[in-house]
Short mmCIF file of C-alpha atoms in Angstrom, two decimals:
data_model
loop_
_atom_site.label_atom_id
_atom_site.label_comp_id
_atom_site.label_asym_id
_atom_site.label_seq_id
_atom_site.Cartn_x
_atom_site.Cartn_y
_atom_site.Cartn_z
CA MET A 1 0.00 0.00 0.00
CA TRP A 2 1.21 3.48 -0.80
CA GLN A 3 1.79 5.84 2.08
CA VAL A 4 3.15 9.33 2.48
CA ALA A 5 6.60 9.83 3.99
CA THR A 6 8.14 13.17 4.87
CA VAL A 7 11.56 14.20 3.65
CA ALA A 8 13.71 15.01 6.69
CA ASP A 9 16.86 15.86 4.77
CA VAL A 10 18.48 15.62 1.35
CA ARG A 11 22.26 15.15 1.29
CA ARG A 12 24.34 15.55 -1.83
CA GLU A 13 26.65 12.58 -2.29
CA THR A 14 28.16 13.29 -5.72
CA ALA A 15 27.38 15.61 -8.64
CA THR A 16 24.62 13.23 -9.71
CA ALA A 17 23.50 11.40 -6.56
CA SER A 18 21.68 12.44 -3.40
CA THR A 19 20.70 10.65 -0.22
CA ILE A 20 17.11 11.27 0.83
CA VAL A 21 16.34 10.84 4.51
CA LEU A 22 12.70 9.90 5.09
CA GLU A 23 10.50 9.88 8.13
CA VAL A 24 7.90 7.17 7.69
CA PRO A 25 5.10 6.81 10.22
CA ASP A 26 4.77 3.24 11.52
CA TRP A 27 7.63 1.85 9.43
CA PRO A 28 7.55 -1.95 9.92
CA GLY A 29 11.33 -2.29 9.61
CA HIS A 30 13.31 -3.78 6.75
CA LEU A 31 16.13 -6.15 5.90
CA ALA A 32 19.39 -4.84 4.49
CA GLY A 33 19.11 -4.93 0.70
CA GLN A 34 15.34 -4.41 0.46
CA HIS A 35 13.70 -1.82 -1.76
CA LEU A 36 11.29 1.02 -1.58
CA ASP A 37 9.04 2.12 -4.44
CA VAL A 38 8.64 5.86 -4.92
CA ARG A 39 5.68 7.30 -6.84
CA LEU A 40 5.38 10.77 -8.31
CA THR A 41 2.11 12.21 -9.56
CA ALA A 42 2.06 15.07 -12.09
CA PRO A 43 -0.58 17.82 -11.90
CA ASP A 44 -2.40 16.16 -14.83
CA GLY A 45 -2.59 12.88 -12.92
CA TYR A 46 0.21 11.09 -14.79
CA ARG A 47 2.03 8.79 -12.42
CA ALA A 48 5.45 7.19 -12.53
CA SER A 49 6.93 4.88 -9.94
CA ARG A 50 10.43 3.49 -9.54
CA SER A 51 12.06 1.06 -7.16
CA TYR A 52 15.10 2.18 -5.15
CA SER A 53 17.33 0.23 -2.81
CA ILE A 54 17.21 1.27 0.81
CA ALA A 55 20.63 2.67 1.76
CA SER A 56 20.42 2.38 5.54
CA ALA A 57 19.98 -0.37 8.09
CA TRP A 58 16.74 -0.29 10.00
CA SER A 59 16.59 2.06 12.91
CA ALA A 60 13.36 3.24 14.41
CA ASP A 61 13.84 6.82 13.30
CA THR A 62 14.42 7.27 9.61
CA ILE A 63 15.22 5.41 6.41
CA GLU A 64 17.59 6.55 3.69
CA LEU A 65 17.49 6.16 -0.07
CA THR A 66 20.37 7.15 -2.32
CA VAL A 67 19.26 8.03 -5.81
CA GLU A 68 21.50 8.47 -8.84
CA LYS A 69 20.14 10.78 -11.50
CA VAL A 70 19.33 8.95 -14.75
CA PRO A 71 19.66 11.24 -17.79
CA ASP A 72 16.15 11.71 -19.26
CA GLY A 73 14.71 9.87 -16.25
CA GLU A 74 11.12 10.50 -15.22
CA VAL A 75 11.61 10.20 -11.47
CA SER A 76 15.27 10.45 -10.47
CA PRO A 77 15.98 14.06 -11.64
CA TYR A 78 13.13 15.28 -9.43
CA LEU A 79 14.35 13.25 -6.45
CA VAL A 80 17.97 14.37 -6.83
CA ASP A 81 17.54 18.02 -7.84
CA VAL A 82 14.15 19.28 -6.68
CA LEU A 83 13.06 17.38 -3.58
CA LYS A 84 13.82 19.17 -0.29
CA ALA A 85 13.36 18.76 3.44
CA GLY A 86 9.71 19.02 4.47
CA ASP A 87 8.32 17.69 1.17
CA PRO A 88 5.92 14.75 1.21
CA LEU A 89 6.88 11.67 -0.82
CA GLU A 90 4.64 8.75 -1.74
CA ILE A 91 6.30 5.41 -1.00
CA ARG A 92 5.53 1.69 -0.87
CA GLY A 93 7.57 -0.92 0.90
CA PRO A 94 9.75 -2.42 2.04
CA VAL A 95 9.69 -4.92 -0.84
CA GLY A 96 11.94 -7.68 -2.14
CA GLY A 97 13.22 -10.67 -0.23
CA TRP A 98 15.97 -12.10 -2.41
CA PHE A 99 18.85 -9.62 -2.49
CA VAL A 100 18.95 -9.32 1.30
CA TRP A 101 21.37 -10.02 4.10
CA LYS A 102 19.87 -11.28 7.34
CA PRO A 103 21.59 -11.01 10.71
CA GLY A 104 22.71 -14.47 11.74
CA GLN A 105 23.11 -15.62 8.15
CA GLU A 106 25.94 -18.12 7.91
CA GLY A 107 29.37 -17.30 6.50
CA PRO A 108 31.32 -14.23 5.48
CA VAL A 109 29.86 -11.70 3.08
CA GLN A 110 31.43 -10.41 -0.11
CA LEU A 111 29.95 -7.22 -1.47
CA ILE A 112 30.74 -6.10 -5.03
CA GLY A 113 29.24 -2.83 -6.24
CA GLY A 114 29.47 -0.83 -9.43
CA GLY A 115 28.56 2.88 -9.29
CA SER A 116 25.35 3.42 -7.33
CA GLY A 117 25.17 -0.36 -6.92
CA VAL A 118 26.89 0.33 -3.62
CA VAL A 119 23.59 1.60 -2.16
CA PRO A 120 22.05 -1.69 -0.91
CA LEU A 121 25.55 -2.86 0.04
CA ARG A 122 25.85 0.12 2.38
CA SER A 123 22.65 -1.02 4.07
CA MET A 124 24.27 -4.45 4.58
CA LEU A 125 27.47 -2.86 5.91
CA GLN A 126 25.44 -0.86 8.42
CA ALA A 127 23.32 -3.84 9.43
CA ALA A 128 26.39 -6.02 10.01
CA SER A 129 28.27 -3.35 11.93
CA GLY A 130 28.97 -4.63 15.42
CA THR A 131 28.21 -8.25 14.49
CA SER A 132 30.87 -10.91 14.02
CA THR A 133 30.16 -11.36 10.29
CA PRO A 134 33.30 -10.70 8.23
CA MET A 135 32.58 -8.49 5.23
CA ARG A 136 34.55 -7.32 2.25
CA LEU A 137 33.56 -4.59 -0.16
CA LEU A 138 34.92 -4.26 -3.67
CA TYR A 139 33.58 -1.06 -5.19
CA SER A 140 34.06 -0.07 -8.81
CA VAL A 141 33.71 3.61 -9.72
CA ARG A 142 34.63 5.74 -12.69
CA ARG A 143 36.67 8.33 -10.84
CA PRO A 144 37.29 9.59 -7.29
CA GLU A 145 34.47 12.16 -7.50
CA SER A 146 31.99 9.36 -8.27
CA VAL A 147 32.48 7.60 -4.94
CA ILE A 148 29.22 7.56 -2.99
CA TYR A 149 29.49 7.51 0.85
CA VAL A 150 33.10 8.55 0.61
CA HIS A 151 33.33 9.47 4.32
CA ASP A 152 31.60 6.29 5.53
CA LEU A 153 33.85 4.18 3.36
CA LYS A 154 37.02 5.90 4.58
CA GLU A 155 35.98 5.21 8.15
CA LEU A 156 35.17 1.60 7.37
CA ALA A 157 38.44 1.12 5.52
CA ALA A 158 40.32 2.46 8.55
CA SER A 159 38.54 0.04 10.91
CA ASP A 160 39.22 -3.65 11.28
CA ASP A 161 35.60 -4.64 10.63
CA VAL A 162 35.48 -4.50 6.85
CA ASP A 163 38.00 -4.76 4.03
CA VAL A 164 37.24 -2.02 1.52
CA HIS A 165 38.88 -1.85 -1.87
CA LEU A 166 38.05 0.69 -4.57
CA VAL A 167 38.58 0.09 -8.28
CA TYR A 168 38.72 3.06 -10.65
CA THR A 169 37.69 2.48 -14.24
CA ARG A 170 38.44 5.86 -15.87
CA GLU A 171 40.58 7.98 -13.59
CA ALA A 172 42.35 7.05 -10.35
CA PRO A 173 43.49 9.30 -7.50
CA ALA A 174 47.18 10.03 -7.01
CA GLY A 175 49.03 6.99 -5.76
CA GLU A 176 46.63 4.47 -7.28
CA PRO A 177 48.27 3.18 -10.44
CA ARG A 178 45.55 0.79 -11.59
CA VAL A 179 42.82 2.09 -13.87
CA GLY A 180 40.48 -0.49 -15.33
CA ARG A 181 37.53 -2.72 -14.82
CA ILE A 182 37.26 -5.61 -12.41
CA ASP A 183 38.98 -8.64 -13.89
CA ALA A 184 39.80 -12.20 -12.80
CA GLU A 185 43.13 -11.18 -11.26
CA LEU A 186 41.53 -8.48 -9.14
CA LEU A 187 38.82 -10.85 -7.94
CA GLU A 188 41.49 -13.37 -7.01
CA GLN A 189 43.22 -10.70 -4.95
CA TYR A 190 40.34 -9.02 -3.13
CA VAL A 191 37.43 -11.46 -3.00
CA TYR A 192 36.86 -14.40 -0.67
CA LYS A 193 37.96 -17.72 -2.11
CA PRO A 194 35.32 -20.16 -3.38
CA THR A 195 36.17 -22.39 -0.40
CA ASP A 196 35.54 -19.63 2.17
CA GLY A 197 31.78 -20.21 2.09
CA ALA A 198 30.95 -16.57 1.51
CA THR A 199 27.68 -15.28 0.10
CA THR A 200 28.43 -12.74 -2.61
CA TYR A 201 26.16 -9.83 -3.43
CA VAL A 202 26.76 -8.08 -6.75
CA CYS A 203 24.86 -4.89 -7.57
CA GLY A 204 25.29 -2.38 -10.35
CA PRO A 205 24.44 -1.70 -13.98
CA THR A 206 23.30 -4.81 -15.85
CA ALA A 207 26.49 -5.21 -17.91
CA PHE A 208 28.66 -4.83 -14.80
CA VAL A 209 26.67 -7.38 -12.81
CA GLU A 210 26.72 -9.95 -15.58
CA ALA A 211 30.45 -9.51 -16.23
CA VAL A 212 31.32 -9.86 -12.53
CA ALA A 213 28.98 -12.83 -11.99
CA ASP A 214 30.51 -14.61 -15.01
CA LEU A 215 34.04 -13.99 -13.69
CA LEU A 216 33.07 -15.33 -10.25
CA VAL A 217 31.55 -18.49 -11.69
CA ALA A 218 34.58 -18.98 -13.97
CA ALA A 219 36.80 -18.67 -10.88
CA GLY A 220 34.94 -21.54 -9.26
CA HIS A 221 32.40 -19.74 -7.08
CA ASP A 222 29.13 -21.57 -6.54
CA PRO A 223 26.39 -19.77 -8.55
CA ALA A 224 23.94 -20.58 -5.76
CA ARG A 225 25.94 -18.36 -3.41
CA ILE A 226 26.00 -15.36 -5.76
CA ARG A 227 23.08 -12.96 -5.57
CA THR A 228 22.74 -10.25 -8.14
CA GLU A 229 20.80 -7.07 -8.58
CA ARG A 230 20.74 -4.98 -11.75
CA PHE A 231 19.51 -1.48 -12.25
CA GLY A 232 19.59 -1.10 -16.02
CA MET B 1 16.29 -0.01 -22.69
CA ASN B 2 18.30 -2.21 -20.38
CA HIS B 3 16.37 -4.55 -18.19
CA LEU B 4 16.19 -4.47 -14.41
CA ASP B 5 15.61 -7.57 -12.35
CA GLY B 6 12.69 -9.13 -10.51
CA ASN B 7 13.06 -6.79 -7.56
CA ALA B 8 11.75 -3.95 -9.70
CA ALA B 9 8.39 -5.75 -9.86
CA ALA B 10 8.29 -6.47 -6.12
CA GLY B 11 6.21 -3.43 -5.24
CA ALA B 12 3.54 -3.99 -7.89
CA LEU B 13 3.30 -7.67 -6.91
CA SER B 14 3.12 -6.80 -3.20
CA GLU B 15 -0.25 -5.16 -3.93
CA LEU B 16 -1.58 -8.47 -5.26
CA PHE B 17 0.06 -11.23 -3.26
CA ALA B 18 0.34 -11.74 0.47
CA VAL B 19 3.85 -13.17 0.15
CA ASP B 20 7.03 -11.80 -1.38
CA LEU B 21 7.29 -13.29 -4.86
CA THR B 22 10.80 -12.10 -5.66
CA ALA B 23 12.28 -15.01 -3.66
CA ALA B 24 9.88 -17.52 -5.26
CA ILE B 25 11.10 -20.04 -7.83
CA ALA B 26 9.43 -19.45 -11.19
CA GLN B 27 9.23 -21.88 -14.09
CA CYS B 28 9.08 -20.40 -17.57
CA ASN B 29 6.24 -21.89 -19.56
CA SER B 30 8.16 -21.35 -22.79
CA CYS B 31 11.59 -22.92 -22.17
CA GLY B 32 11.07 -24.66 -18.85
CA GLN B 33 13.90 -22.84 -17.05
CA THR B 34 13.37 -22.58 -13.31
CA ASN B 35 14.95 -19.66 -11.52
CA VAL B 36 14.39 -17.29 -8.65
CA PHE B 37 11.90 -14.66 -9.80
CA ALA B 38 14.33 -11.95 -8.65
CA GLU B 39 16.67 -13.07 -11.46
CA SER B 40 14.10 -12.49 -14.20
CA HIS B 41 14.47 -9.49 -16.51
CA VAL B 42 12.03 -6.73 -15.69
CA TYR B 43 11.09 -3.78 -17.89
CA VAL B 44 9.32 -0.83 -16.30
CA ASN B 45 9.41 1.82 -19.06
CA ALA B 46 5.95 0.99 -20.29
CA PRO B 47 2.42 1.51 -19.05
CA GLY B 48 2.94 -1.65 -17.05
CA THR B 49 5.65 -3.89 -15.67
CA VAL B 50 6.84 -6.80 -17.79
CA ALA B 51 9.01 -9.65 -16.48
CA ARG B 52 10.81 -11.84 -19.01
CA CYS B 53 12.65 -15.14 -18.66
CA SER B 54 16.43 -14.64 -18.27
CA GLY B 55 16.94 -17.79 -20.37
CA CYS B 56 14.70 -17.40 -23.42
CA ASP B 57 13.30 -13.86 -23.05
CA ALA B 58 9.67 -15.03 -23.16
CA VAL B 59 7.19 -12.93 -21.16
CA LEU B 60 6.63 -14.50 -17.73
CA LEU B 61 4.31 -11.98 -16.20
CA ARG B 62 2.72 -8.59 -16.83
CA VAL B 63 1.18 -6.18 -14.35
CA VAL B 64 -0.72 -3.13 -15.60
CA SER B 65 -2.46 -0.74 -13.25
CA THR B 66 -5.16 1.68 -14.33
CA PRO B 67 -6.76 4.21 -12.00
CA ASN B 68 -9.50 1.68 -11.22
CA ASP B 69 -8.03 -1.80 -11.70
CA THR B 70 -4.90 -3.88 -11.90
CA TYR B 71 -4.45 -6.43 -14.68
CA LEU B 72 -2.25 -9.40 -13.90
CA ASP B 73 -1.20 -11.72 -16.72
CA LEU B 74 0.66 -14.83 -15.53
CA ARG B 75 0.37 -16.94 -18.66
CA GLY B 76 4.13 -17.20 -19.16
CA LEU B 77 4.61 -19.06 -15.90
CA THR B 78 4.12 -22.78 -15.44
CA TYR B 79 4.31 -22.36 -11.68
CA LEU B 80 5.61 -20.28 -8.81
CA ARG B 81 7.12 -22.12 -5.87
CA VAL B 82 6.93 -19.90 -2.81
CA PRO B 83 9.26 -20.69 0.11
CA SER B 84 7.49 -21.24 3.42
CA THR B 85 8.24 -18.57 5.98
#
């Protein structure tokens, strides 16, 4: 059922992505990796809805969505550029029960994100914070300015809880010699071994997800332990 | 347009079914492939939502909402196996 949330804050993450903090009355809670549908209605009654990954772990107070602006998109440019604190927003959710991490789930967790594919992975990182689940994040971005949650990730990388590794595909910061896509060698270096019993979550653009999933399977990872999510 | 995956249809389906269908196993009526519904290919840039088989691209399911009704076409599915909760 659709309900009306109130925007508590909008935070700019990059030139094209914003995090929207929502207050939702009677939120039932959600699992890390679940989605929220957002619906916009034009003055003439035309409606468009889109599904966005929830970016935060469940706390009683607010939920966060991070939205990347799609050129010529019907919904995302409004959410990223126009929406402001105090605005109402029609939402439905949480939905989706496949691309989720549940507390107590067995084994380590490998997260692999491309671009704004890091959004549901951030929810998993938050949900696992303070638990004994080992997590690794491999995050592929075009250039340093494209990194979403740059401060969170720096903090995580500095802690012992999570291994964070960034891959730059177009332009790397000073001191990082490698520029290029994720390949078999990189997976070998930064991803849990097939024998480690990890569940791997891959999220990003369709081509990215399919390339990474194929590389993982070719490297001997069990397809049943790889969960994927594509956003076009 | 590039496809999304079954999660993009989760909201529309949540209006119609009491259980989450994205984690259900779906069998394609066209090629017989069985897969988690979340792994199907979903297209949302249309008046409705269309889910296609990731193996043979046949239409599995369509959901179209009008101001008064919702149309649900499941003819592309042989079955849905829903995990017990």
